[in-house]
Amino acid sequence: TSLTIQLASTGVAAAAVVNRIAVRGNKRVDADTVRGFISIKPGQNVTDADQDAAVRRLYSTGLFSNVRISQSGGTLTIDVEENQIVNQVLFQGNSKIKDQQLSAAVQTRPRGAYSQQVVDADVEEIKKAYVSIGRSDAVVTAQTQPIGEGRVNVIYNIQEGDRTKIGSISFVGNNAFSDARLKQVISLRETGILSFIQRDDVYDPDKLQSDEETLRRFYYNHGYADFRILSAVAELDPDQNSYFITFTVDEGERYAFGNVRIDSTIEGVDTEALYSQLDTTPGEVYSAKDVEDSLVNVTNALANKGFAFAQVTPRGDRDFTNHTIAIDYVIDQGPRAYIERIEIRGNTKTRDYVIRREFDISEGDAFNQVLIQRAKQRLEDLKYFTTVKISTAPGSEPDRVIVIVDVNEKATGEISIGGGYTTSGDSSGPVAEVGIQERNFLGRGQFIKVSAGVGTNSRSYQLSFTEPYFLGQRLAAGFDVYHTETSTDDYDVKRTGGDVRLSAPITEHLTATIAYNYKQESYGGDTGQTVENPDYPTDPDQYIDSTCSNPDPKSNLFDEGGNPLTAPSFTDSPIINEAICAGDYRTSSASYQFTYNTLDNNQDPRNGFVGSIGQEFAGIGGDAKYIKSTAKASYFNLLSEEWDVVGQLSGGAGNVSALGGDLRVFDNFFKGQDIVRGFDTRGIGPRQYGVAIGGENYANASAEATFPLPGINRDLGFRGAVFADAGSLWGSEFANEAGVEGTDFSLRASVGVGLIWASPFGPLRVNYAHPLKKEEFDDTQEFSFGFSSRF
Amino acid sequence: CTTQEVLNQGYIVDPKSLELVPPGSSKEQVLLALGSPSTKATFDNEVFYYISQKRVRPVAFLQPHLVDQRVLAVYFNKDDRVERIADYGLKDGRVFDFISRTTPTGGKDASFLGQVLSDTVSDTGGPTSLF
Amino acid sequence: CMSGGDNDVDVLALAAETDPPDVLYNQGLANLEGGRLGEASKKFEAIDRQHPYTEWARKALIMQAFASYRGGNYDDAETAAKRYIALYPDSDDAAYAEYIVGLSHYRQIPDVTRDQKQAAYTATAMRALMERFPDTAYAEDAKSKLRIARDQLAGKEMLVGRYYLERRDYLAAINRFKNVVDVYPDTRQVEEALARLTESYYAMGLIREAQASASVLGQNFPDSPWYHDSYTLLKGHGLEPREGASGSWFAEATKKITGAS
C-alpha cells in the first residue's frame, strides 16, 4: 500500500495546495504584476494544466524571453528572464514619409518587447514603404541603443535616395492603336516636367496590374474580343534609377456584332418588345460595354413588367471567318430573393433618410441588382462620399438578404478662393472671388453657398440655397439672392435681386425648371457730370453740374447730333443717357427652361448633346414688361479616336419683345464676344454715335475642333482649337432716332485659333480671332483671354 | 416613349403557385410554394402575410404613388394546416393621418445647438481605489 | 551622420531622462486636480514609458485612461483602458477600465438619424461590465447607460419605420416596428412601436391585427398617450381593441414587456 501512497503522494504532491507564489529573475517587472498575469491564486491546488496555462500566459505578454514554473511543497516558484523593453522607436533621415506613417508600418512598439527578428522585419517593411512612393533605392539600417535597466531605444536610419523615375513605357504588337493613344489609356505615365505635381510616374506592381485590366477593357470595348496581354514587364535600371515598362500584346481580330437574339425561358415575356432596349446592333463594332448596358436595360424593362426575378445572361459565339460575334440574350428565372433590411453604415454626418431616399426599392421588396446599382450611382452622384460600397449579407431566412450600404463621407464644405482674368463681361480685367460652400448642409443633403467677388471695377455678393428633395419629391427647390455693383468709366450700375426656383428631372436627360425672379437696378444717374461754366471758360475751379433733373443749366450743351442735351452726357448716346436718368428700375418676372443633356462628361465632353430653351415673362408688377425667349444648343463628337480630335457644333438664338409700352433700352440683348469671338464685349449690334444700344434679336452659330497639341506631351493638358463663329444682333425700337445705325440684320463672322491649358491651377483659354465680315461701326477685339482658378 | 415607371414592391405574387396551397395543405408546403412570408403574426395560431404593392411614377421627379395593394393572409388551424387564405385589396385599406408625435431620442444632434444627453456620470466620481 | 529628418532628438539625451515614478505620479495627480488634463496625461504616459510593467505603471495607465476620457479624447481613453484590461484583467481597477470604455463610446452617440454604431459599442461594453463586475459601484450607472444606448438603437429602428410608414410602405414599416417590440421591449420606444403597428395594420385593412396590437399596448401602458391615440383611432371606426388568444404573438409580446416570462 505504501507504493500507492507514495505514488499517490507524488501524484498528490503534484496537485498540492499552493500557499505562496515566489517570483525570481524579475529585474524590472514587479512580482505582483507577474502574479497578476497568471490565474493561479494561493490556496488553490495547482495541476500541470494550470502551470502550462500560466507559462503560456506569461509568454503571451511578450515581456519574458524565458519562463519556468516549478513547485516544491507549498510554494510555487516562477523563474523569468526579462526581454529587453523598447523604450523609444526613432526614425532618422526620413523626410518623404513622416514618422507617424513609419511607426504605423513597423511592429516594434514603445513598451513592447525587443526582438531582433521583429526589427529586421521592420527594416523590410520600411523599404517596401519607400518602394511604394517610387524610391526603390532607399537604404534602411536598424540600430539599438541600450539605456539601462533592460530598456533599449531602437533607431532606424534611412537614406531616402532620389525618385525612381519611369524611363519609358512601350508597347509591342499593337497595330490598331498607336503607342501614344495606349499611353493615354493606362494610368502609369512616363516621368515628365510636371510629374512632381501629378505624381503619376510612380511605379507600383498593383498599378501595373490595374493598367493591364484597363487595357483589356479598352480593347474589349473597341471590337477586339480576342485581345490578350502576353506580358507586362517593368525592369529597374539601378544606375539610371528608373523603370522601363513594356507591354507585349496580341490584339487578335476586330469583331463586329453578328445577329442578336433574345430568348426567354419564362413564359409571358414579350421578347419582341425588348429588342428596343438593346445597345448592340448587328454590324456595329463589338463592344463589351454595349453588351453590359443592354443587360441592364433589358433587366430593368423586365422588372418594370413585374418579372422582378428575371436574370439575363448573354451568350456570344464567334464566327471566325467573317469576324462577327452573334449575341443571344437568354432570360431565365433567377433566385427568388427578398430584401429583409437595408442597413446604412458609416454616415456619421449624412442623415439616414438622405441616403435611404435614393433607393427605389425598400425592405421587403424583391432583390433587384439593377435598382441597387442605380441607387449606388445616385449616391455617388451626390458627391458627399469618397466611396459607396453596397454588399449583401444572408438574412434570417434562406430567401432573405440584408443589403448593407457602407459609405465613407468626405468633407463637403469648401472655402474657395478663386482668381482669374477675363476680357469678357462688363468688368474685364483681374477678378477675385471668395466663397464658402457646403454641399451637405447639416447632413440634410442641402446645398448652401455664400460668395463675394471683386474686380477692378466691380463687386458682387451672392447667397444661394437648394433643397434637392422638396416636399419629399425629387424636386430641387432653392433660392438665390445677389447684389452687384459695376462702375464702367461712364456710369455705375447697382443691381440687387433674387430668384426662387424649382427644377425637376422629367426623364433621365430632360430637366425642367420654373422660377420667379426679382431684380432692382439703379444707374448712377443722380450724380450727373460736372461741366465747364461757359461764363468763366478759363477759370479752372468754376464748374457747374449737369444733372438728370437739369441736364443743361446754361443751355450751352449739345449732344453728338447737335440737339440740345436731354440728359447728362454719361455716354455719347442720348438714348442710353436718358435710360440712365430713368432712375431705379424693377423687373419682376416668371421664367421656365427645359434642358436636355446627354453629354458623356460635363467638364470635358467628347460625345453627346446639351441644349436648353426657355422664356421669361417680365411684367408681374415691376417696371419691365417684356417676353424674352432664348435657346442654345451644342453637339460634341469625337471626330478621331486616334488623334483625340473633338468636334463641336453649337448655335443660339434669342428674342425680346415688349408687352405693351416700349422696351427699355437696357432690356435689350447686348451681344459681342460671347457669340462671335473677335469682337468686343458689346461689339456688335445697333449703335447710337458708336455706343451700343442692344438689339431685340440675336442668332449665332459656331463650329470648333479641339485637338492635343502635336509634339507636346499630352499629359501637360495643352490643347489647340480652331473655330469659326458667325452671328448677328439686330432690331431696335430706336431705329429711326438720330445717329442710330446697324439696326437691321447683318451677319458678322470670324475665324480664329485658341490655346486651352487644363493647368493644375485651373482652366486657361487664350483666343485669337480675326473678324472676316463686320460693320465699320463694330468694336473688334481680336485677342481674348480667360483664366480662372479655384484653390 | 412614356416616362411612366412601374415599381412592383413587396412580395411578387405568382398565381400558379397559389393553386399549390389549397386549404388543408401543411405549413411546409406553403413555405415551399410561396416562400417565407413578408411578415408573420400569431392569433389563436400563426398567420402568414404576403404583402405586395404596385406603384407608378408618372414622371421622373414625382414620388411613385400607390396604385394597387394586395395582402394574402394565410390562416393556419391548430395543427398547422391551411384553414383559409384571405385576399385583402387596396379598397380594404383605410386612409388617415398618422400620429405626428414621436418618442424623444438622445444623442448629439448635428445642429449647431447640439442637445447633449443628460449626463449622470459626474456623481459616481472617479475610480475608487485611486485617490 | 544622423542629421536631417524633421524631429530628430539627440538619442543619448533621451536615455538620461528618467524620473522616479512616484514623483511623476504625484505631478500627474496635481495636474489632474488643476484641470490640466493634457499635462496629466503626459506625466502618466511618462511613467508607463520609463517604468513599464511596474505597479506604478499599472496605476498610471488607469489614470491616463481617466484623464484622456475627462479631456474628451475618447479614442485614447478607450485604447488605454483596453490595454489595462488586457494586462491586468483581475486587478481591482479593471471594472473601472471597462466602465471608461463604455463611457467613451457613450459620449460619442450621435442623434438617431446617424450611424448608431457607438450606441451598439456602448451597449456591449456596459453589458460586459455588468456581467464581469456585477457588484461594483459602476454597475448601477452602467445599467442606466445600457438602457439609454438600447433606447437609442430602438429609436433608430422607429425612425426608419416611420420613414417607410410615411411613404405607405406598410410591409417595411411593420417589420421595423415588430423588430422594436421583439428586440427592445424594455425601452420607452415600445409604446410607440405598438401604436405604429396598430396604424399600419389598420391602414392595410387588417382589422384584427390592429385591434390585437392596440390591446397589447392597452394592457401594458393603459395611461400612455399612444394607447389613447390608438384607441380613438379604432373606436372612431367602431372597433374596440380586442386581445388575441393567450398563445398569440401579442400575448407573447406582453409577457416580454412586463418581464413575466
Short mmCIF file of C-alpha atoms in Angstrom, two decimals, chain A residues 389-781:
data_model
loop_
_atom_site.label_atom_id
_atom_site.label_comp_id
_atom_site.label_asym_id
_atom_site.label_seq_id
_atom_site.Cartn_x
_atom_site.Cartn_y
_atom_site.Cartn_z
CA LYS A 389 -19.96 50.17 -51.19
CA ILE A 390 -23.16 48.10 -51.32
CA SER A 391 -22.84 44.48 -50.20
CA THR A 392 -25.29 41.79 -49.20
CA ALA A 393 -25.37 39.51 -46.17
CA PRO A 394 -27.59 36.44 -45.64
CA GLY A 395 -30.90 37.26 -43.96
CA SER A 396 -32.82 35.39 -41.26
CA GLU A 397 -34.47 33.12 -43.87
CA PRO A 398 -32.81 31.34 -46.82
CA ASP A 399 -34.64 33.58 -49.31
CA ARG A 400 -33.94 36.77 -47.37
CA VAL A 401 -30.98 39.05 -47.96
CA ILE A 402 -29.69 42.05 -45.98
CA VAL A 403 -28.39 44.91 -48.12
CA ILE A 404 -25.52 46.73 -46.39
CA VAL A 405 -24.65 50.22 -47.58
CA ASP A 406 -21.19 51.33 -46.39
CA VAL A 407 -20.46 54.95 -47.10
CA ASN A 408 -17.45 56.94 -46.08
CA GLU A 409 -18.06 60.59 -46.16
CA LYS A 410 -15.77 63.31 -47.45
CA ALA A 411 -15.62 66.92 -46.44
CA THR A 412 -18.36 68.58 -48.44
CA GLY A 413 -17.68 72.05 -47.13
CA GLU A 414 -15.29 74.14 -49.17
CA ILE A 415 -13.78 77.52 -48.61
CA SER A 416 -12.78 78.55 -52.10
CA ILE A 417 -10.58 81.46 -53.04
CA GLY A 418 -10.56 81.96 -56.80
CA GLY A 419 -8.66 84.35 -59.03
CA GLY A 420 -8.86 85.00 -62.72
CA TYR A 421 -8.51 87.41 -65.58
CA THR A 422 -11.19 87.90 -68.14
CA THR A 423 -11.68 90.17 -71.07
CA SER A 424 -15.38 89.45 -71.42
CA GLY A 425 -18.35 90.77 -69.46
CA ASP A 426 -18.76 94.34 -68.25
CA SER A 427 -15.89 94.12 -65.78
CA SER A 428 -12.95 92.88 -67.83
CA GLY A 429 -9.59 92.63 -66.05
CA PRO A 430 -8.49 90.65 -62.98
CA VAL A 431 -11.29 89.14 -60.87
CA ALA A 432 -11.05 87.57 -57.41
CA GLU A 433 -13.74 85.54 -55.63
CA VAL A 434 -14.04 84.20 -52.09
CA GLY A 435 -16.79 81.68 -51.30
CA ILE A 436 -17.92 79.33 -48.59
CA GLN A 437 -19.93 76.40 -49.85
CA GLU A 438 -21.45 73.39 -48.10
CA ARG A 439 -22.97 70.69 -50.29
CA ASN A 440 -24.34 68.55 -47.46
CA PHE A 441 -25.56 71.21 -45.03
CA LEU A 442 -26.11 69.65 -41.59
CA GLY A 443 -26.12 66.24 -43.22
CA ARG A 444 -29.53 67.06 -44.72
CA GLY A 445 -28.34 66.97 -48.30
CA GLN A 446 -28.97 70.68 -48.79
CA PHE A 447 -26.64 73.00 -50.72
CA ILE A 448 -25.69 76.43 -49.44
CA LYS A 449 -23.16 78.88 -50.82
CA VAL A 450 -22.14 82.38 -49.80
CA SER A 451 -19.64 84.15 -52.04
CA ALA A 452 -18.22 87.60 -52.68
CA GLY A 453 -16.34 88.66 -55.80
CA VAL A 454 -14.27 91.77 -56.52
CA GLY A 455 -12.85 93.03 -59.85
CA THR A 456 -11.08 96.19 -60.92
CA ASN A 457 -14.42 97.99 -61.16
CA SER A 458 -16.99 95.50 -59.88
CA ARG A 459 -18.13 93.99 -56.62
CA SER A 460 -20.63 91.13 -56.25
CA TYR A 461 -22.15 89.30 -53.31
CA GLN A 462 -24.22 86.14 -53.61
CA LEU A 463 -26.10 83.67 -51.40
CA SER A 464 -27.73 80.53 -52.78
CA PHE A 465 -29.55 77.58 -51.19
CA THR A 466 -31.05 74.39 -52.65
CA GLU A 467 -33.12 71.57 -51.10
CA PRO A 468 -32.89 68.60 -53.52
CA TYR A 469 -35.98 66.76 -52.19
CA PHE A 470 -38.62 69.46 -51.80
CA LEU A 471 -41.74 68.03 -50.06
CA GLY A 472 -40.31 64.54 -50.37
CA GLN A 473 -40.44 64.62 -54.15
CA ARG A 474 -37.36 64.63 -56.31
CA LEU A 475 -37.83 68.40 -56.88
CA ALA A 476 -34.83 70.65 -56.33
CA ALA A 477 -36.22 73.86 -54.84
CA GLY A 478 -33.98 76.77 -53.90
CA PHE A 479 -33.40 80.49 -53.92
CA ASP A 480 -30.60 82.90 -54.77
CA VAL A 481 -30.00 86.43 -53.55
CA TYR A 482 -27.37 88.70 -55.12
CA HIS A 483 -26.09 92.29 -55.14
CA THR A 484 -23.65 93.56 -57.74
CA GLU A 485 -22.06 96.94 -58.29
CA THR A 486 -20.19 97.66 -61.52
CA SER A 487 -18.83 101.05 -62.42
CA THR A 488 -17.72 101.41 -66.02
CA ASP A 489 -15.84 104.64 -66.83
CA ASP A 490 -19.15 106.24 -67.99
CA TYR A 491 -21.64 105.31 -65.24
CA ASP A 492 -22.08 102.79 -62.46
CA VAL A 493 -24.83 100.22 -62.08
CA LYS A 494 -26.15 98.68 -58.88
CA ARG A 495 -28.20 95.52 -59.19
CA THR A 496 -29.91 93.79 -56.27
CA GLY A 497 -32.19 90.84 -56.75
CA GLY A 498 -33.05 87.25 -56.18
CA ASP A 499 -34.99 84.33 -57.51
CA VAL A 500 -36.94 81.37 -56.21
CA ARG A 501 -36.52 78.29 -58.40
CA LEU A 502 -37.89 74.77 -58.70
CA SER A 503 -36.32 72.23 -61.05
CA ALA A 504 -37.39 68.66 -61.76
CA PRO A 505 -35.98 65.80 -63.84
CA ILE A 506 -38.66 64.78 -66.38
CA THR A 507 -36.62 61.90 -67.73
CA GLU A 508 -33.04 60.83 -67.22
CA HIS A 509 -31.79 63.50 -69.67
CA LEU A 510 -34.55 66.14 -69.67
CA THR A 511 -34.91 68.60 -66.77
CA ALA A 512 -37.47 71.36 -66.42
CA THR A 513 -37.02 74.46 -64.25
CA ILE A 514 -39.51 77.18 -63.33
CA ALA A 515 -38.54 80.27 -61.38
CA TYR A 516 -39.74 83.65 -60.16
CA ASN A 517 -37.09 86.37 -60.49
CA TYR A 518 -36.98 89.87 -58.98
CA LYS A 519 -34.34 92.45 -59.85
CA GLN A 520 -33.89 96.08 -58.82
CA GLU A 521 -31.45 98.10 -60.92
CA SER A 522 -30.27 101.61 -60.24
CA TYR A 523 -28.00 103.51 -62.61
CA GLY A 524 -25.65 106.12 -61.13
CA GLY A 525 -27.78 108.86 -62.66
CA ASP A 526 -28.30 111.41 -59.97
CA THR A 527 -24.62 112.41 -59.58
CA GLY A 528 -24.64 113.65 -63.17
CA GLN A 529 -21.50 115.26 -64.55
CA THR A 530 -19.51 118.39 -63.86
CA VAL A 531 -19.03 120.56 -66.91
CA GLU A 532 -17.23 123.83 -67.64
CA ASN A 533 -19.01 127.04 -66.72
CA PRO A 534 -19.38 128.96 -70.03
CA ASP A 535 -19.18 132.29 -68.20
CA TYR A 536 -15.66 131.57 -66.98
CA PRO A 537 -14.18 129.32 -69.70
CA THR A 538 -10.60 129.79 -68.48
CA ASP A 539 -11.21 129.64 -64.73
CA PRO A 540 -10.42 126.04 -63.75
CA ASP A 541 -12.44 125.87 -60.49
CA GLN A 542 -15.59 127.41 -61.87
CA TYR A 543 -17.74 124.32 -62.70
CA ILE A 544 -21.44 123.66 -62.94
CA ASP A 545 -23.29 120.35 -62.63
CA SER A 546 -25.22 118.79 -65.46
CA THR A 547 -27.67 116.50 -63.66
CA CYS A 548 -30.58 114.35 -64.73
CA SER A 549 -33.08 116.88 -63.40
CA ASN A 550 -31.26 119.83 -65.02
CA PRO A 551 -29.01 118.50 -67.77
CA ASP A 552 -28.22 121.86 -69.44
CA PRO A 553 -28.26 124.63 -66.79
CA LYS A 554 -26.57 127.22 -69.04
CA SER A 555 -28.30 125.76 -72.14
CA ASN A 556 -25.00 125.70 -73.90
CA LEU A 557 -24.56 121.91 -74.15
CA PHE A 558 -25.42 119.87 -77.26
CA ASP A 559 -25.30 116.15 -77.93
CA GLU A 560 -23.46 114.37 -80.75
CA GLY A 561 -26.29 115.13 -83.15
CA GLY A 562 -26.21 118.82 -82.33
CA ASN A 563 -29.53 118.74 -80.49
CA PRO A 564 -29.92 120.23 -77.02
CA LEU A 565 -28.93 117.89 -74.23
CA THR A 566 -31.75 115.80 -72.76
CA ALA A 567 -29.61 114.07 -70.12
CA PRO A 568 -26.08 114.48 -68.80
CA SER A 569 -23.72 113.06 -71.41
CA PHE A 570 -22.55 110.00 -69.50
CA THR A 571 -22.02 108.43 -72.89
CA ASP A 572 -22.27 109.76 -76.42
CA SER A 573 -25.69 108.16 -76.85
CA PRO A 574 -28.62 110.24 -75.63
CA ILE A 575 -30.83 107.12 -75.56
CA ILE A 576 -28.51 105.47 -73.06
CA ASN A 577 -28.14 108.68 -71.05
CA GLU A 578 -31.91 109.10 -70.80
CA ALA A 579 -32.25 105.48 -69.70
CA ILE A 580 -29.61 106.07 -67.02
CA CYS A 581 -31.56 109.03 -65.78
CA ALA A 582 -34.72 106.92 -65.71
CA GLY A 583 -33.64 106.05 -62.19
CA ASP A 584 -34.44 102.84 -60.36
CA TYR A 585 -35.92 100.09 -62.45
CA ARG A 586 -37.67 96.98 -61.09
CA THR A 587 -38.01 93.76 -63.08
CA SER A 588 -40.35 91.11 -61.68
CA SER A 589 -40.65 88.08 -63.93
CA ALA A 590 -41.57 84.41 -64.09
CA SER A 591 -39.48 82.10 -66.26
CA TYR A 592 -39.30 78.48 -67.34
CA GLN A 593 -36.49 76.48 -69.00
CA PHE A 594 -36.10 72.97 -70.45
CA THR A 595 -32.56 71.49 -70.54
CA TYR A 596 -31.69 68.33 -72.42
CA ASN A 597 -28.23 66.90 -71.65
CA THR A 598 -26.71 63.63 -72.88
CA LEU A 599 -23.04 64.65 -72.51
CA ASP A 600 -20.68 61.83 -71.55
CA ASN A 601 -18.79 64.20 -69.23
CA ASN A 602 -19.91 67.67 -68.21
CA GLN A 603 -16.45 69.14 -67.62
CA ASP A 604 -14.65 67.69 -70.67
CA PRO A 605 -17.30 66.45 -73.14
CA ARG A 606 -16.30 64.26 -76.07
CA ASN A 607 -19.71 62.97 -77.17
CA GLY A 608 -23.27 63.99 -76.65
CA PHE A 609 -25.67 66.90 -76.91
CA VAL A 610 -26.64 69.66 -74.50
CA GLY A 611 -29.32 72.21 -75.23
CA SER A 612 -31.76 74.45 -73.43
CA ILE A 613 -34.78 76.53 -74.37
CA GLY A 614 -36.64 78.92 -72.09
CA GLN A 615 -38.74 82.05 -71.76
CA GLU A 616 -39.01 84.86 -69.24
CA PHE A 617 -42.24 86.86 -68.76
CA ALA A 618 -41.50 90.20 -67.11
CA GLY A 619 -44.47 92.26 -66.03
CA ILE A 620 -45.83 90.76 -62.83
CA GLY A 621 -45.58 94.13 -61.13
CA GLY A 622 -42.29 95.96 -61.54
CA ASP A 623 -41.50 98.37 -64.37
CA ALA A 624 -40.20 95.98 -67.07
CA LYS A 625 -42.77 94.43 -69.39
CA TYR A 626 -41.35 92.02 -71.96
CA ILE A 627 -41.15 88.38 -73.09
CA LYS A 628 -37.56 87.20 -73.51
CA SER A 629 -37.07 83.85 -75.27
CA THR A 630 -33.65 82.25 -75.59
CA ALA A 631 -32.37 78.92 -76.87
CA LYS A 632 -28.90 77.40 -77.21
CA ALA A 633 -27.53 74.00 -78.13
CA SER A 634 -24.13 72.29 -78.55
CA TYR A 635 -23.31 68.97 -80.13
CA PHE A 636 -19.99 67.21 -79.40
CA ASN A 637 -18.49 64.35 -81.39
CA LEU A 638 -15.14 62.59 -81.08
CA LEU A 639 -14.01 63.00 -84.69
CA SER A 640 -10.89 60.88 -84.44
CA GLU A 641 -10.38 58.34 -81.71
CA GLU A 642 -6.75 58.05 -82.77
CA TRP A 643 -5.83 61.71 -82.52
CA ASP A 644 -8.42 62.56 -79.91
CA VAL A 645 -9.92 65.37 -82.03
CA VAL A 646 -13.23 66.66 -80.60
CA GLY A 647 -15.65 68.46 -82.91
CA GLN A 648 -18.23 70.89 -81.54
CA LEU A 649 -21.19 72.47 -83.36
CA SER A 650 -23.18 74.99 -81.39
CA GLY A 651 -25.81 77.62 -82.04
CA GLY A 652 -28.11 80.01 -80.23
CA ALA A 653 -30.92 82.49 -80.79
CA GLY A 654 -32.98 84.90 -78.74
CA ASN A 655 -35.77 87.45 -78.99
CA VAL A 656 -37.13 90.04 -76.61
CA SER A 657 -40.42 91.77 -77.39
CA ALA A 658 -42.20 94.37 -75.35
CA LEU A 659 -45.57 93.61 -73.76
CA GLY A 660 -47.49 96.85 -74.20
CA GLY A 661 -45.46 100.03 -73.90
CA ASP A 662 -41.98 100.27 -75.33
CA LEU A 663 -38.95 98.29 -74.35
CA ARG A 664 -36.38 99.86 -72.04
CA VAL A 665 -33.00 100.04 -73.74
CA PHE A 666 -31.31 98.01 -71.00
CA ASP A 667 -33.77 95.14 -71.52
CA ASN A 668 -32.28 94.54 -74.97
CA PHE A 669 -29.65 91.88 -75.65
CA PHE A 670 -26.09 93.25 -75.59
CA LYS A 671 -24.02 90.79 -77.61
CA GLY A 672 -20.46 90.64 -78.92
CA GLN A 673 -17.56 88.46 -77.83
CA ASP A 674 -19.90 85.95 -76.17
CA ILE A 675 -21.43 84.89 -79.53
CA VAL A 676 -18.82 85.90 -82.12
CA ARG A 677 -15.24 85.79 -80.94
CA GLY A 678 -13.04 88.56 -82.33
CA PHE A 679 -15.42 91.35 -81.27
CA ASP A 680 -15.51 93.39 -78.06
CA THR A 681 -17.90 92.55 -75.25
CA ARG A 682 -20.75 94.67 -76.75
CA GLY A 683 -19.04 94.83 -80.07
CA ILE A 684 -21.89 94.14 -82.49
CA GLY A 685 -25.44 95.27 -82.99
CA PRO A 686 -27.36 98.57 -83.15
CA ARG A 687 -25.39 101.68 -82.05
CA GLN A 688 -26.01 105.36 -81.49
CA TYR A 689 -22.98 107.51 -82.12
CA GLY A 690 -20.79 104.43 -81.57
CA VAL A 691 -22.37 103.43 -78.25
CA ALA A 692 -24.07 100.02 -78.23
CA ILE A 693 -27.81 100.26 -77.53
CA GLY A 694 -28.53 96.49 -77.78
CA GLY A 695 -30.86 94.63 -80.07
CA GLU A 696 -34.13 92.74 -79.86
CA ASN A 697 -33.00 89.61 -81.73
CA TYR A 698 -29.81 87.67 -81.97
CA ALA A 699 -28.69 84.45 -83.60
CA ASN A 700 -25.30 82.78 -83.69
CA ALA A 701 -23.61 79.59 -84.78
CA SER A 702 -20.13 78.25 -84.24
CA ALA A 703 -18.04 75.28 -85.31
CA GLU A 704 -14.91 74.31 -83.41
CA ALA A 705 -12.44 71.46 -83.31
CA THR A 706 -10.06 70.88 -80.42
CA PHE A 707 -7.05 68.58 -80.53
CA PRO A 708 -3.99 67.78 -78.41
CA LEU A 709 -1.03 69.94 -79.49
CA PRO A 710 1.27 67.80 -81.64
CA GLY A 711 4.76 67.37 -80.24
CA ILE A 712 3.78 68.30 -76.68
CA ASN A 713 3.27 65.51 -74.17
CA ARG A 714 -0.49 65.09 -73.79
CA ASP A 715 -0.30 64.86 -70.03
CA LEU A 716 0.59 68.54 -69.73
CA GLY A 717 -3.04 69.29 -70.62
CA PHE A 718 -2.43 71.56 -73.63
CA ARG A 719 -4.99 71.53 -76.45
CA GLY A 720 -5.26 73.61 -79.59
CA ALA A 721 -8.51 74.80 -81.12
CA VAL A 722 -9.62 76.16 -84.46
CA PHE A 723 -13.02 77.71 -84.78
CA ALA A 724 -15.34 79.75 -86.96
CA ASP A 725 -18.10 81.91 -85.47
CA ALA A 726 -20.94 83.77 -87.12
CA GLY A 727 -23.86 85.70 -85.72
CA SER A 728 -25.78 88.93 -85.62
CA LEU A 729 -27.74 91.22 -83.31
CA TRP A 730 -30.49 93.27 -84.86
CA GLY A 731 -33.86 95.00 -84.41
CA SER A 732 -34.36 98.03 -82.17
CA GLU A 733 -37.22 100.45 -81.37
CA PHE A 734 -34.84 103.35 -81.66
CA ALA A 735 -34.18 102.51 -85.37
CA ASN A 736 -35.14 105.96 -86.62
CA GLU A 737 -33.62 108.03 -83.83
CA ALA A 738 -30.83 110.41 -84.73
CA GLY A 739 -27.42 108.78 -85.09
CA VAL A 740 -28.71 105.20 -84.79
CA GLU A 741 -27.25 102.63 -87.18
CA GLY A 742 -26.89 98.86 -87.60
CA THR A 743 -30.46 98.00 -86.56
CA ASP A 744 -31.13 95.57 -89.41
CA PHE A 745 -29.76 92.06 -89.78
CA SER A 746 -26.17 91.84 -90.99
CA LEU A 747 -24.04 88.77 -90.47
CA ARG A 748 -20.74 89.09 -88.60
CA ALA A 749 -18.28 86.24 -88.98
CA SER A 750 -14.80 85.44 -87.75
CA VAL A 751 -12.29 82.61 -87.75
CA GLY A 752 -9.73 82.03 -85.09
CA VAL A 753 -7.39 79.77 -83.16
CA GLY A 754 -7.27 79.08 -79.46
CA LEU A 755 -4.94 77.60 -76.87
CA ILE A 756 -6.51 75.67 -73.98
CA TRP A 757 -4.46 74.61 -70.97
CA ALA A 758 -6.04 72.50 -68.23
CA SER A 759 -3.31 73.62 -65.84
CA PRO A 760 -3.10 72.18 -62.31
CA PHE A 761 -4.15 75.66 -61.09
CA GLY A 762 -7.26 75.94 -63.25
CA PRO A 763 -8.51 76.06 -66.84
CA LEU A 764 -6.99 78.76 -69.09
CA ARG A 765 -8.02 79.74 -72.61
CA VAL A 766 -6.48 82.24 -74.98
CA ASN A 767 -8.20 83.03 -78.26
CA TYR A 768 -7.09 84.97 -81.30
CA ALA A 769 -9.95 85.58 -83.76
CA HIS A 770 -9.93 87.67 -86.88
CA PRO A 771 -13.30 89.16 -87.96
CA LEU A 772 -13.99 88.41 -91.65
CA LYS A 773 -17.31 90.21 -92.06
CA LYS A 774 -18.07 93.17 -89.86
CA GLU A 775 -19.73 96.59 -89.94
CA GLU A 776 -17.38 99.51 -89.80
CA PHE A 777 -19.01 100.77 -86.57
CA ASP A 778 -18.44 97.43 -84.76
CA ASP A 779 -15.87 97.30 -81.94
CA THR A 780 -13.42 94.46 -82.53
CA GLN A 781 -11.10 92.77 -80.10
#
